[in-house]
Coordinates of C-alpha atoms in Angstrom, one line a residue:
X9 CA 0.0 0.0 0.0
X10 CA 1.1 3.6 -0.6
X11 CA 1.8 4.3 3.1
X12 CA 4.6 1.6 3.0
X13 CA 6.5 3.4 0.3
X14 CA 9.6 5.4 1.2
X15 CA 8.8 8.1 -1.3
X16 CA 7.6 11.3 0.4
X17 CA 6.6 14.0 -2.1
X18 CA 6.8 16.7 0.6
X19 CA 10.4 15.6 1.4
X20 CA 11.5 14.9 -2.2
X21 CA 13.3 18.2 -3.0
X22 CA 16.8 19.4 -3.4
X23 CA 19.1 16.7 -1.8
X24 CA 16.9 15.4 1.0
X25 CA 18.2 13.1 3.6
X26 CA 17.0 9.5 3.8
X27 CA 13.7 9.0 5.5
X28 CA 13.4 6.3 8.3
X29 CA 12.1 4.0 5.6
X30 CA 15.1 4.8 3.4
X31 CA 17.5 4.0 6.3
X32 CA 15.7 0.6 6.8
X33 CA 16.1 0.0 3.1
X34 CA 19.8 0.9 3.1
X35 CA 20.4 -1.5 6.0
X36 CA 18.6 -4.2 4.1
X37 CA 20.8 -3.5 1.0
X38 CA 23.9 -3.9 3.2
X39 CA 22.7 -7.3 4.5
X40 CA 21.8 -8.4 1.0
X41 CA 25.2 -7.5 -0.4
X42 CA 27.2 -8.7 2.6
X43 CA 28.2 -12.0 0.8
X44 CA 28.4 -10.7 -2.8
X45 CA 32.1 -10.0 -2.8
X46 CA 31.8 -6.2 -2.7
X47 CA 35.3 -4.7 -2.5
X48 CA 34.6 -1.2 -3.7
X49 CA 31.8 1.3 -2.7
X50 CA 31.3 4.3 -5.0
X51 CA 28.7 7.0 -4.2
X52 CA 27.3 10.2 -5.6
X53 CA 28.1 13.1 -3.3
X54 CA 24.5 13.7 -2.5
X55 CA 23.4 13.1 1.0
X56 CA 20.8 10.4 0.4
X57 CA 23.3 8.4 -1.8
X58 CA 26.0 8.7 0.8
X59 CA 23.6 7.7 3.6
X60 CA 22.6 4.7 1.5
X61 CA 26.2 3.6 1.0
X62 CA 27.2 3.9 4.7
X63 CA 25.7 0.7 6.1
X64 CA 27.4 -1.4 3.4
X65 CA 30.8 0.4 3.7
X66 CA 30.7 0.1 7.5
X67 CA 29.7 -3.6 7.5
X68 CA 32.5 -4.5 5.0
X69 CA 35.2 -2.2 6.4
X70 CA 35.4 -0.3 3.1
X71 CA 35.9 3.4 2.3
X72 CA 33.4 5.3 0.1
X73 CA 34.8 6.6 -3.1
X74 CA 32.8 9.8 -3.7
X75 CA 32.4 10.5 -7.4
X76 CA 30.7 13.7 -8.6
X77 CA 30.4 12.3 -12.2
X78 CA 27.5 10.1 -11.1
X79 CA 25.7 13.0 -9.4
X80 CA 22.1 13.4 -10.3
X81 CA 22.2 17.1 -10.5
X82 CA 21.1 18.7 -13.8
X83 CA 22.0 22.3 -13.3
X84 CA 20.7 24.6 -16.0
X85 CA 23.0 27.5 -15.1
X86 CA 26.1 28.5 -13.1
X87 CA 29.1 26.6 -11.9
X88 CA 28.6 23.2 -10.3
X89 CA 27.7 23.5 -6.6
X90 CA 27.9 20.8 -4.1
X91 CA 24.7 20.4 -2.0
X92 CA 25.8 18.3 0.9
X93 CA 23.8 19.7 3.8
X94 CA 23.4 16.6 6.0
X95 CA 21.1 17.7 8.8
X96 CA 22.4 15.3 11.3
X97 CA 26.0 15.8 12.6
X98 CA 26.1 12.2 13.6
X99 CA 25.2 11.1 10.1
X100 CA 27.7 13.4 8.5
X101 CA 30.4 12.2 10.9
X102 CA 29.7 8.6 9.8
X103 CA 30.0 9.6 6.1
X104 CA 33.3 11.5 6.6
X105 CA 34.8 8.7 8.6
X106 CA 34.3 6.4 5.5
X107 CA 35.1 9.0 2.8
X108 CA 38.1 7.9 0.7
X109 CA 40.3 11.0 0.5
X110 CA 42.6 9.5 -2.2
X111 CA 39.8 9.0 -4.7
X112 CA 38.7 11.9 -6.9
X113 CA 36.7 12.5 -10.1
X114 CA 36.5 15.5 -12.4
X115 CA 33.9 18.1 -11.5
X116 CA 30.7 18.3 -13.5
X117 CA 30.7 20.9 -16.3
X118 CA 27.7 23.2 -16.2
X119 CA 25.3 24.3 -17.4
X120 CA 23.9 20.9 -18.2
X121 CA 20.6 20.1 -19.8
X122 CA 18.8 16.7 -20.0
X123 CA 20.8 15.4 -23.0
X124 CA 24.2 16.4 -21.5
X125 CA 23.2 14.8 -18.2
X126 CA 22.5 11.4 -19.7
X127 CA 25.7 11.6 -21.8
X128 CA 27.7 12.4 -18.7
X129 CA 26.1 9.5 -16.8
X130 CA 26.9 7.0 -19.6
X131 CA 30.5 8.3 -19.8
X132 CA 30.8 8.1 -16.0
X133 CA 29.7 4.4 -15.9
X134 CA 32.2 3.7 -18.7
X135 CA 35.0 5.5 -16.8
X136 CA 34.2 3.6 -13.6
X137 CA 34.3 0.3 -15.5
X138 CA 37.8 1.3 -16.7
X139 CA 38.9 2.5 -13.2
X140 CA 37.7 -0.6 -11.5
X141 CA 39.0 -3.7 -13.3
X142 CA 37.2 -7.0 -12.7
X143 CA 40.2 -8.3 -10.6
X144 CA 39.3 -5.6 -8.0
X145 CA 36.2 -7.5 -7.0
X146 CA 32.6 -6.4 -7.2
X147 CA 31.7 -2.8 -6.8
X148 CA 28.5 -1.2 -5.4
X149 CA 27.4 2.0 -6.9
X150 CA 25.1 4.4 -5.0
X151 CA 23.4 7.2 -6.8
X152 CA 19.9 8.5 -7.0
X153 CA 20.2 9.4 -10.7
X154 CA 17.0 8.8 -12.5

């Protein structure tokens, strides 16, 4: 039924945090992937993507590789701007503790319309496949790109 869904139209705005339901789902994902040989965790820099990645990274003792190129932002004007405004200091501390400072990706070039967005996402996935060879083990990719 609709009340069981995590989607909340009132909350669904610019870079919202996970809802309680979203946190339950991210914990479930971590349990599901626990024995799938995940050796690399890559996440969009957006709060909800990072919060979704945290339980898996924590449970597997992995760092989170934050990659702007898989960000779901489609900015129509101005320079790219990060929108990490995690409301909970505890949540943000958990993310920062797992953030891999040695991993970086090129910034997004803006302005970016719908067609440029999809082209960037396709290129980002190809670049990740090249950066993470099969011998590295399985990778989990967290983004809320649609």
